[in-house]
Coordinates of N, CA, C and O in Angstrom, one line a residue:
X26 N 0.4 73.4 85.4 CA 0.4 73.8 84.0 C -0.7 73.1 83.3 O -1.0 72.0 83.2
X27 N -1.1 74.0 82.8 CA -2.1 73.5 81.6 C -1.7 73.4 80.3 O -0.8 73.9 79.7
X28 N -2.5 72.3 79.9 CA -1.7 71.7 78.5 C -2.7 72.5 77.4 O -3.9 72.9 77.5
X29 N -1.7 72.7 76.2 CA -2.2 73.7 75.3 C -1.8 72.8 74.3 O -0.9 72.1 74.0
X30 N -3.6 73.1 73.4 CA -2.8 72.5 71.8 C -1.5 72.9 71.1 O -0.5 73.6 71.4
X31 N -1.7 72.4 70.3 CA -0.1 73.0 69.5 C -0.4 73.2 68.2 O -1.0 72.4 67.5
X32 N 0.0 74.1 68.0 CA -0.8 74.8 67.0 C -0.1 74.7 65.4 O 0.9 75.3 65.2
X33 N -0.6 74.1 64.7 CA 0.3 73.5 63.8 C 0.2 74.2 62.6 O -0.9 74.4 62.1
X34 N 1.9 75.0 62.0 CA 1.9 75.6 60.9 C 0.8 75.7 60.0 O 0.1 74.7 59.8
X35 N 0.6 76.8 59.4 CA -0.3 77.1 58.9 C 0.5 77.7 57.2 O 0.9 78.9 57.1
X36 N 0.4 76.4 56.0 CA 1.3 77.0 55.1 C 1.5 78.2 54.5 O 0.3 78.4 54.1
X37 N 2.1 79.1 54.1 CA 1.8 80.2 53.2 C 0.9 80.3 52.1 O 1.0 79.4 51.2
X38 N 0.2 81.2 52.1 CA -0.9 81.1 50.9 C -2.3 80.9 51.3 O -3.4 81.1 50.7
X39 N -2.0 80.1 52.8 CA -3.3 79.7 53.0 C -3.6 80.6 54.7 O -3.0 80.5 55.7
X40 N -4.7 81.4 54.6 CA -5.1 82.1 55.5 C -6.1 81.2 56.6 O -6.0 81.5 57.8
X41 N -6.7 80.4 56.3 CA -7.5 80.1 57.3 C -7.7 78.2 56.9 O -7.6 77.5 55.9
X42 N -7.9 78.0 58.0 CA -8.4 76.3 57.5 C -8.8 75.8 56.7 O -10.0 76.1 56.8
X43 N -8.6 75.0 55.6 CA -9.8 74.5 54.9 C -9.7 72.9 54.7 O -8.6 72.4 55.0
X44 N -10.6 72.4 54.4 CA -10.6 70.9 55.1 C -9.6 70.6 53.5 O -9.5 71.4 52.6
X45 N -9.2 69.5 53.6 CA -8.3 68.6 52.5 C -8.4 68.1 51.6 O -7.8 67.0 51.5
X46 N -9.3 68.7 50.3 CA -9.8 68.4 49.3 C -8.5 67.6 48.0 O -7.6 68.1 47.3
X47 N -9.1 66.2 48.0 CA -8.4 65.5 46.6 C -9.3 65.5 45.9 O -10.4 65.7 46.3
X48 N -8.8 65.1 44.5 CA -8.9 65.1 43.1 C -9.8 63.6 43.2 O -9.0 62.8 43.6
X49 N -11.0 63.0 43.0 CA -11.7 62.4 43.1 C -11.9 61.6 41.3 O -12.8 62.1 40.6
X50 N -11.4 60.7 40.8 CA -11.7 60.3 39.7 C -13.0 59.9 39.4 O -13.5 59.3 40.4
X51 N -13.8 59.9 38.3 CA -15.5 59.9 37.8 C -15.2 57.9 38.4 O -14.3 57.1 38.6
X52 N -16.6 58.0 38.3 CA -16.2 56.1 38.7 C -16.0 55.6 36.8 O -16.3 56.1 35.8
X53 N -15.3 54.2 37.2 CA -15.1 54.0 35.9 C -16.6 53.2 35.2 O -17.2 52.3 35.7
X54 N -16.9 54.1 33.8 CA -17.6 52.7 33.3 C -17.1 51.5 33.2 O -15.9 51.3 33.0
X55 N -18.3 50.2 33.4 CA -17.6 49.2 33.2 C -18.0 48.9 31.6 O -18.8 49.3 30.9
X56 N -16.9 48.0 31.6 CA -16.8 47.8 30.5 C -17.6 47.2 29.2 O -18.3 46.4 29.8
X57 N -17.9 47.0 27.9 CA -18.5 46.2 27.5 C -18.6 45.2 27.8 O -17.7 45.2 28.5
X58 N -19.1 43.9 27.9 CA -18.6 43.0 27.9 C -19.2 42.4 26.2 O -18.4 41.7 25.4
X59 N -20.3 42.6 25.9 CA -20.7 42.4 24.5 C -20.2 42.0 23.3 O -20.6 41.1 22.6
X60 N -19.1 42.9 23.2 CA -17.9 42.8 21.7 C -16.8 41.8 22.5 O -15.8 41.8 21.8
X61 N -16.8 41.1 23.6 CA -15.7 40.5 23.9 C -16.1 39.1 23.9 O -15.4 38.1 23.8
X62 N -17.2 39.1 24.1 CA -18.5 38.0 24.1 C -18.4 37.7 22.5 O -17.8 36.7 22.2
X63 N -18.9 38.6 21.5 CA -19.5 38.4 20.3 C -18.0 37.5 19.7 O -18.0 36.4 19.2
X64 N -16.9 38.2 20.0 CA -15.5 37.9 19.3 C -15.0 36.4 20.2 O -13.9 35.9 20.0
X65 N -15.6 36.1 20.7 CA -15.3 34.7 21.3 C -16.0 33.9 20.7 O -15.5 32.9 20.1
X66 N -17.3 34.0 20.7 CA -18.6 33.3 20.1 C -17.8 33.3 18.4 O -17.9 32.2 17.8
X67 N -17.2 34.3 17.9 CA -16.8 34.2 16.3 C -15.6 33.5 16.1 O -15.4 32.7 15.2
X68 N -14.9 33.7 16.9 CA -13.8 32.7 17.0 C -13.9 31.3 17.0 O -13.2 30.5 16.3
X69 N -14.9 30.8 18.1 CA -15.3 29.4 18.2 C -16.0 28.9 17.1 O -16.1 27.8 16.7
X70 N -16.7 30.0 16.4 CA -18.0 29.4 15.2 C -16.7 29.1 14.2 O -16.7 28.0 13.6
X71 N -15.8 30.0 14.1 CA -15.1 29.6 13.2 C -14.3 28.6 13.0 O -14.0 28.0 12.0
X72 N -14.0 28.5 14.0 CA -13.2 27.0 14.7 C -13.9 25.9 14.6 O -13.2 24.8 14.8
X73 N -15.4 25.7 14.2 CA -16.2 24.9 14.2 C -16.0 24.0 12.7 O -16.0 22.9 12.2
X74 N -15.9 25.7 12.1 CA -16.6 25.6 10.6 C -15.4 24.7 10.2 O -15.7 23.6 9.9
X75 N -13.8 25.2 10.2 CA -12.9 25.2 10.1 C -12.8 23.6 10.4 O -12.0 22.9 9.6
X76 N -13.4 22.9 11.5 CA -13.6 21.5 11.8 C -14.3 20.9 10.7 O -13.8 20.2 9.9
X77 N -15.5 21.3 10.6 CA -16.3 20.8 10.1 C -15.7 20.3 8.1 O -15.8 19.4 7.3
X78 N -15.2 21.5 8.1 CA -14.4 21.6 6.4 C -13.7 20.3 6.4 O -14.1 19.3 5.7
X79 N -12.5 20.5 7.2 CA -11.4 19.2 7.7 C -11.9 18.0 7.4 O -11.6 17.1 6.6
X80 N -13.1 18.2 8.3 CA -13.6 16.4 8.6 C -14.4 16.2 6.8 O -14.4 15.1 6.3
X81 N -14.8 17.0 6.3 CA -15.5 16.7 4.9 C -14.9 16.5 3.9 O -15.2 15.8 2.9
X82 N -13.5 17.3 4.0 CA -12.3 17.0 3.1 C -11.7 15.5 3.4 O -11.4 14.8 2.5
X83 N -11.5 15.1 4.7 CA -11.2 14.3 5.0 C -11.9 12.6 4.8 O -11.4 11.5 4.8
X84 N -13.6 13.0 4.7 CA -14.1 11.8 4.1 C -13.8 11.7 2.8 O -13.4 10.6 2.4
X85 N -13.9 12.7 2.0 CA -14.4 12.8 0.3 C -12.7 11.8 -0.2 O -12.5 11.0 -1.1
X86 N -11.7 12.5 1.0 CA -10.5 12.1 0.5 C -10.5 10.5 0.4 O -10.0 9.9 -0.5
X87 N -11.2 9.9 1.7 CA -11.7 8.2 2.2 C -12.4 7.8 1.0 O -12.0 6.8 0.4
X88 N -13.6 8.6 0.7 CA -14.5 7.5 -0.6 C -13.1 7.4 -1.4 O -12.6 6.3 -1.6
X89 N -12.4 8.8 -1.9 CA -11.7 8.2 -3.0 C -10.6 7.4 -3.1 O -10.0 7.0 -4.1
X90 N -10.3 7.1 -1.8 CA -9.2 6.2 -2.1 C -9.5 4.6 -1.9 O -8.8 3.6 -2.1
X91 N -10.7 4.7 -1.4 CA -11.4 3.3 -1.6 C -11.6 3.0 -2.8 O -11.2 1.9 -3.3
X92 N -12.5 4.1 -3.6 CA -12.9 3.8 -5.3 C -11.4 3.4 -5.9 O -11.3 2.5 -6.6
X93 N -10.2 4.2 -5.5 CA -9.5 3.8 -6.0 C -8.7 2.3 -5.5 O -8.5 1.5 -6.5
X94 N -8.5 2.1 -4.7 CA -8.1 0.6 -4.1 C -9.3 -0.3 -5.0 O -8.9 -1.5 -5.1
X95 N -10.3 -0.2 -5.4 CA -11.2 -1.0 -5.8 C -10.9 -1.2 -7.6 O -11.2 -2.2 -8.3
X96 N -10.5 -0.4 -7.7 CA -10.7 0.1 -9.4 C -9.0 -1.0 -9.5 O -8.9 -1.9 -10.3
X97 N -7.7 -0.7 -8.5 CA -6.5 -1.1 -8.6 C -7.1 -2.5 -8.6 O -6.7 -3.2 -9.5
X98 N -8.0 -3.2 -7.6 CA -7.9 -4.4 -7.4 C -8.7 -5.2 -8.8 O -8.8 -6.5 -9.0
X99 N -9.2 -4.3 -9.5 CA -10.3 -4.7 -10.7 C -9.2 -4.9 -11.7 O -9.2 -5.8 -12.4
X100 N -8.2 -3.9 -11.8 CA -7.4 -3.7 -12.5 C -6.0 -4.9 -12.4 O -5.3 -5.2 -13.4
X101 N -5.6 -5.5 -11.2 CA -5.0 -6.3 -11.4 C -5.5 -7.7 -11.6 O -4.7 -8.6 -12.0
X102 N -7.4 -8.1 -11.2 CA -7.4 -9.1 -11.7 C -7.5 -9.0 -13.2 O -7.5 -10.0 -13.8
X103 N -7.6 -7.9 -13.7 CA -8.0 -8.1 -15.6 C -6.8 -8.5 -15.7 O -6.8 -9.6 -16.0
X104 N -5.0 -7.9 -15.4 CA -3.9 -8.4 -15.5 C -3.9 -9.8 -15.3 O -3.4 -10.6 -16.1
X105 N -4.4 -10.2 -14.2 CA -4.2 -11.9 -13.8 C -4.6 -12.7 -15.3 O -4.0 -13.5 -16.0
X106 N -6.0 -12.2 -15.3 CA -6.4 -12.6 -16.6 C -5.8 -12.8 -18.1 O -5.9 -13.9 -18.7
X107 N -5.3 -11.6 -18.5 CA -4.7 -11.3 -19.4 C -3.1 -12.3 -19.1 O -2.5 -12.8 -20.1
X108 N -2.9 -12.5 -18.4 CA -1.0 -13.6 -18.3 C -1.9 -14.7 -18.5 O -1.7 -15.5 -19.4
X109 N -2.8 -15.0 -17.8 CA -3.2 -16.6 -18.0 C -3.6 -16.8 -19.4 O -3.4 -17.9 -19.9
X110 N -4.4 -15.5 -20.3 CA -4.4 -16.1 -21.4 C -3.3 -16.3 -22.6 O -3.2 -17.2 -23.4
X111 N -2.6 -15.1 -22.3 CA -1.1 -15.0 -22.9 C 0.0 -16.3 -22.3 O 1.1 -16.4 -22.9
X112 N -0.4 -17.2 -21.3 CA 0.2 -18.6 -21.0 C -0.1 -19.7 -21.7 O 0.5 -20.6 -22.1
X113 N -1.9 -19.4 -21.8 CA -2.6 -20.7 -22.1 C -2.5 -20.6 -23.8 O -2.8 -21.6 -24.5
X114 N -2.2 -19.4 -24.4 CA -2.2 -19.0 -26.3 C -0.6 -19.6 -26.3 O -0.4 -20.1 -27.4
X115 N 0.6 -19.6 -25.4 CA 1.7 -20.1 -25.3 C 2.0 -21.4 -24.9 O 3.2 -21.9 -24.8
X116 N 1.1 -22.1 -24.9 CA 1.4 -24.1 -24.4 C 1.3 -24.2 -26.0 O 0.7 -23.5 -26.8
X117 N 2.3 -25.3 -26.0 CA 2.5 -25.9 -27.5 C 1.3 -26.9 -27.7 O 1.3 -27.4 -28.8
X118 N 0.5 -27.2 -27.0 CA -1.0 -27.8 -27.0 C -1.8 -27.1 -27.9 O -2.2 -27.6 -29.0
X119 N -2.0 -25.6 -27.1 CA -2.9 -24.5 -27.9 C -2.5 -24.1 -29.3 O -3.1 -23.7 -30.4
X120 N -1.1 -24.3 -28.8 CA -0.5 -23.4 -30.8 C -0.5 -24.6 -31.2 O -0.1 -25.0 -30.1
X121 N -0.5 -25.8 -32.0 CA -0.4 -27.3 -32.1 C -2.2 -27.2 -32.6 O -2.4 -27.5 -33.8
X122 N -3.4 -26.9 -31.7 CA -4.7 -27.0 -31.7 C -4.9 -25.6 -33.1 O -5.5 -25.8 -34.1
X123 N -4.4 -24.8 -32.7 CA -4.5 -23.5 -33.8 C -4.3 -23.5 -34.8 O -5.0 -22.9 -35.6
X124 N -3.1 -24.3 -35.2 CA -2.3 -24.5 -35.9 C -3.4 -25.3 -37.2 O -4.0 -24.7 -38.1
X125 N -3.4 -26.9 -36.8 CA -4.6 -27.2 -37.4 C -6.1 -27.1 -37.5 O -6.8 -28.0 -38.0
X126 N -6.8 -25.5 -36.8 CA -7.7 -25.2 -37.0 C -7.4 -24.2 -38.2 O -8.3 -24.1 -39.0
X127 N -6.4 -23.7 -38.5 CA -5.9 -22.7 -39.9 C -5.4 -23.7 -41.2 O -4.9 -23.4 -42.3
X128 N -5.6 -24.9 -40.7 CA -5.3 -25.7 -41.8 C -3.5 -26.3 -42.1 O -2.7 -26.7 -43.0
X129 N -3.5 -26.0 -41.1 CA -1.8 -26.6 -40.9 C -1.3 -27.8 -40.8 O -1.8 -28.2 -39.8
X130 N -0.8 -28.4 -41.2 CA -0.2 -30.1 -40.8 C 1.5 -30.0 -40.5 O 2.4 -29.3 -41.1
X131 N 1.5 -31.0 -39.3 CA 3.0 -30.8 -39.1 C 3.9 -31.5 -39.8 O 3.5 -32.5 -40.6
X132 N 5.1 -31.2 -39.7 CA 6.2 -31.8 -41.1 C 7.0 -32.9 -40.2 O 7.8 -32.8 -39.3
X133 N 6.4 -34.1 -40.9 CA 6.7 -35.0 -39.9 C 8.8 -35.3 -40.3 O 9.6 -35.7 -39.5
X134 N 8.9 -34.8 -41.5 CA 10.4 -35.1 -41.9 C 11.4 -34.0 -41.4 O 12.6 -34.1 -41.7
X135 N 11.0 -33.2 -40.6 CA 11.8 -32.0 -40.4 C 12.5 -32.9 -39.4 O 12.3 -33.9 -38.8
X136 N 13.7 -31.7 -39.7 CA 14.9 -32.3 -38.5 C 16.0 -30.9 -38.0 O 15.4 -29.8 -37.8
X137 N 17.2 -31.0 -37.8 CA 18.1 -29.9 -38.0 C 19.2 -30.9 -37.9 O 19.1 -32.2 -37.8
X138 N 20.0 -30.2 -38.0 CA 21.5 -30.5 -37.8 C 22.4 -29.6 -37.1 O 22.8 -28.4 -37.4
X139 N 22.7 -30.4 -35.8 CA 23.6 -29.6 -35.2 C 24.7 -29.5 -35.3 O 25.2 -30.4 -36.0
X140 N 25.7 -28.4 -34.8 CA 26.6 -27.7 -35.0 C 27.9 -28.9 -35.6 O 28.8 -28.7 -36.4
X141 N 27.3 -30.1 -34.6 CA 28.4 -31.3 -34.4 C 28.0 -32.2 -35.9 O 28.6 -33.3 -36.0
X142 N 27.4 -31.9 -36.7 CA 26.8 -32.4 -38.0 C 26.3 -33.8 -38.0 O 26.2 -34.6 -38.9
X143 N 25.8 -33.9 -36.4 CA 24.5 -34.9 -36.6 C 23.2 -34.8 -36.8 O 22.8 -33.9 -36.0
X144 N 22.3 -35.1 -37.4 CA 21.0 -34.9 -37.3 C 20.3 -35.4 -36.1 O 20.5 -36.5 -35.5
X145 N 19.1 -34.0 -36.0 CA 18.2 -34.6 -34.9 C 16.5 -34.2 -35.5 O 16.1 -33.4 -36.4
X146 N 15.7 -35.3 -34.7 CA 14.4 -35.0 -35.1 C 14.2 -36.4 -36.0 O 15.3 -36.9 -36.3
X147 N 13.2 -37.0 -36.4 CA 12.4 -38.0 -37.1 C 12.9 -38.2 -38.0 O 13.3 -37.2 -38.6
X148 N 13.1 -39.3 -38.6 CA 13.8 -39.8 -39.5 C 12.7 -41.2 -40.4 O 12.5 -42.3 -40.0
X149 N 12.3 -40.8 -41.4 CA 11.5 -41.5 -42.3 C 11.6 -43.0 -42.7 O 12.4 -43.4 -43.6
X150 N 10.9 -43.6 -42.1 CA 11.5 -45.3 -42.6 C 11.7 -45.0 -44.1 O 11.2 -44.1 -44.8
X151 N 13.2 -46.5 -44.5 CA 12.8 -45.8 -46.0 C 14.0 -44.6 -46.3 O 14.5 -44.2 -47.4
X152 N 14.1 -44.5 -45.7 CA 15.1 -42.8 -46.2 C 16.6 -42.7 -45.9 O 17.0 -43.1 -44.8
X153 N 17.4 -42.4 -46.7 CA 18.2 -42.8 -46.2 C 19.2 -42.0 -45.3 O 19.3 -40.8 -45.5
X154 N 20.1 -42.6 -44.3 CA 20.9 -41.8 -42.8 C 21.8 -40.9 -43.6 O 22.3 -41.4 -44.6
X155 N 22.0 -39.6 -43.1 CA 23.3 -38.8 -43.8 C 24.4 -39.7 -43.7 O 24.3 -40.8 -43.2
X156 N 25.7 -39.2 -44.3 CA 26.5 -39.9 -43.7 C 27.2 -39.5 -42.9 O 26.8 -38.6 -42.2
X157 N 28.5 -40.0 -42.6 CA 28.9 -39.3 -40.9 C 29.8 -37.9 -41.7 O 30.1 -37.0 -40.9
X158 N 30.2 -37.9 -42.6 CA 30.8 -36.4 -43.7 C 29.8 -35.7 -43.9 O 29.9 -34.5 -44.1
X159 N 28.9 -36.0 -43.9 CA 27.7 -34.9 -44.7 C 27.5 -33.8 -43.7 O 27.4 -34.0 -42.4
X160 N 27.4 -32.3 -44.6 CA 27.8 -31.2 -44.2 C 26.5 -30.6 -44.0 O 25.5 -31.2 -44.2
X161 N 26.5 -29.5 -43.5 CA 25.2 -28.9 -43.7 C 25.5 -27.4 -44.3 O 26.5 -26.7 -44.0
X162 N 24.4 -27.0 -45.0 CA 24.4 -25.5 -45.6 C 23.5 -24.5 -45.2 O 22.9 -24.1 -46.2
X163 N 23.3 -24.0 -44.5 CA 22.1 -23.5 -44.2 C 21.3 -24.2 -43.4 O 20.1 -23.8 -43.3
X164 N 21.6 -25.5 -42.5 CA 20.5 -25.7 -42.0 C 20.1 -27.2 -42.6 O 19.8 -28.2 -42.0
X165 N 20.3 -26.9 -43.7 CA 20.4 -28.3 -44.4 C 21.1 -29.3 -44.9 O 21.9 -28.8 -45.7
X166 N 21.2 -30.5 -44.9 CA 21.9 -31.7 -44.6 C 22.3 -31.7 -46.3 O 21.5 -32.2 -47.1
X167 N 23.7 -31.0 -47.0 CA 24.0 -31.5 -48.3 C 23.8 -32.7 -49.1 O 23.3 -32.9 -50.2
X168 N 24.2 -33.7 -48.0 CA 25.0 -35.4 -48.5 C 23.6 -36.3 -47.8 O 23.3 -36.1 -46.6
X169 N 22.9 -37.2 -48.7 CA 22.1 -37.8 -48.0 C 20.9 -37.3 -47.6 O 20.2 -38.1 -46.9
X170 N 20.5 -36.4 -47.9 CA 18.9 -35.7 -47.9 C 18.5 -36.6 -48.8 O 19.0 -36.9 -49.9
X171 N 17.1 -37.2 -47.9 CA 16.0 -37.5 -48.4 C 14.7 -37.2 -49.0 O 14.2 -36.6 -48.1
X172 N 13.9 -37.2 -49.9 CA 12.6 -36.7 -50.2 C 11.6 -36.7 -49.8 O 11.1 -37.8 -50.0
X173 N 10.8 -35.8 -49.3 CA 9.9 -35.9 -48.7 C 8.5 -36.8 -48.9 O 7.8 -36.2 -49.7
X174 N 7.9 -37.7 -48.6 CA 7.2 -39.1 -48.8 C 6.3 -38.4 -49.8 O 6.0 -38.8 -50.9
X175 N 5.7 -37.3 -49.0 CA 4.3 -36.9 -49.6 C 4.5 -35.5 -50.8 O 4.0 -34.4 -50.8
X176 N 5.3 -36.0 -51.7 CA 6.1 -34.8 -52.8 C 7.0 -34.0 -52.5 O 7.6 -34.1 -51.4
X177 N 7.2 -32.9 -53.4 CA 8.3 -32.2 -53.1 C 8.1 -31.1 -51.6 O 7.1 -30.4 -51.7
X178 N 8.8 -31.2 -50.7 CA 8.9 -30.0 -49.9 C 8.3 -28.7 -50.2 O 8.5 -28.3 -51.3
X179 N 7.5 -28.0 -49.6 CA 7.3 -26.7 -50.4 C 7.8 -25.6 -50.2 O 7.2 -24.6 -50.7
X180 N 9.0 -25.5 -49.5 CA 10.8 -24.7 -49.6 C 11.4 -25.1 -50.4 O 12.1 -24.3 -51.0
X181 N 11.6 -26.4 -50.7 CA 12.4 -26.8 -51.7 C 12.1 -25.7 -53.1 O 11.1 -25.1 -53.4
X182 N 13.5 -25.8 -54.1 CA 13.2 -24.8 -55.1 C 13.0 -25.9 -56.3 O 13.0 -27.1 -56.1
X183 N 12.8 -25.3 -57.4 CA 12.8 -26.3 -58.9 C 14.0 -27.0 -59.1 O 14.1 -27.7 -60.1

């Protein structure tokens, strides 16, 4: 026996052989690459600028808080200043020195009387001691007040 091809269906519609034509797609253009390029390049520039802003803001912000740390530290020594002299116009030395540069003299007879109706403060040779009854009015010793050496007081009234 001889071997015979085999003769393979032949679909309807189709009369005679024809070789097996597919649908072949165009090749693809490739792509830009240009605008994918440019949009990278603008992204980074801007990323740069965006740096660059940061860090300028970020000095200007540095000078000024030095000027100001500087200006605070100028500002607390004028304070230091100002208590020392408001200490040194406060010694009874300085007000005492003022005092007789405005023409002041101190009252060497002053005294008070405390609550317990003794007197305290300098006592005038010469003058004589309250007594241990003597009252005070205001500050001032009723019974046993003395006169003042160098004339009348000049609180005292007529």
């Amino acid at each position: 026996m001889t071997a015979q091809p085999l003769e393979t269906p032949v679909p309807q519609g189709l009369s005679e052989r024809r070789p097996f034509l597919r649908l072949v797609r165009a090749p693809r253009r490739k792509a830009a690459k240009m605008p994918f390029v440019l949009l990278v390049a603008a992204i980074l520039a801007l990323g740069l600028v965006g740096l660059l802003l940061l860090n300028m803001q970020r000095a200007q912000a540095s000078f000024r808080l030095t000027d100001l740390q500087q200006q605070g530290a100028a500002l607390q020594d004028q304070e230091q200043a100002l208590q020392r002299a408001v200490e040194h116009d406060q010694d009874p030395a300085a007000l005492a020195a003022r005092a007789t540069a405005l023409g002041m003299v101190p009252d060497l007879t002053a005294g008070y009387v405390t609550p317990g109706g003794t007197v305290v403060g300098p006592v005038m040779a010469g003058a004589p001691v309250p007594a241990a009854g003597a009252k005070a009015v205001d500050g001032v010793v009723v019974a046993g007040q003395a006169a003042p050496p160098n004339g009348p007081h000049p609180k005292a009234g007529p």
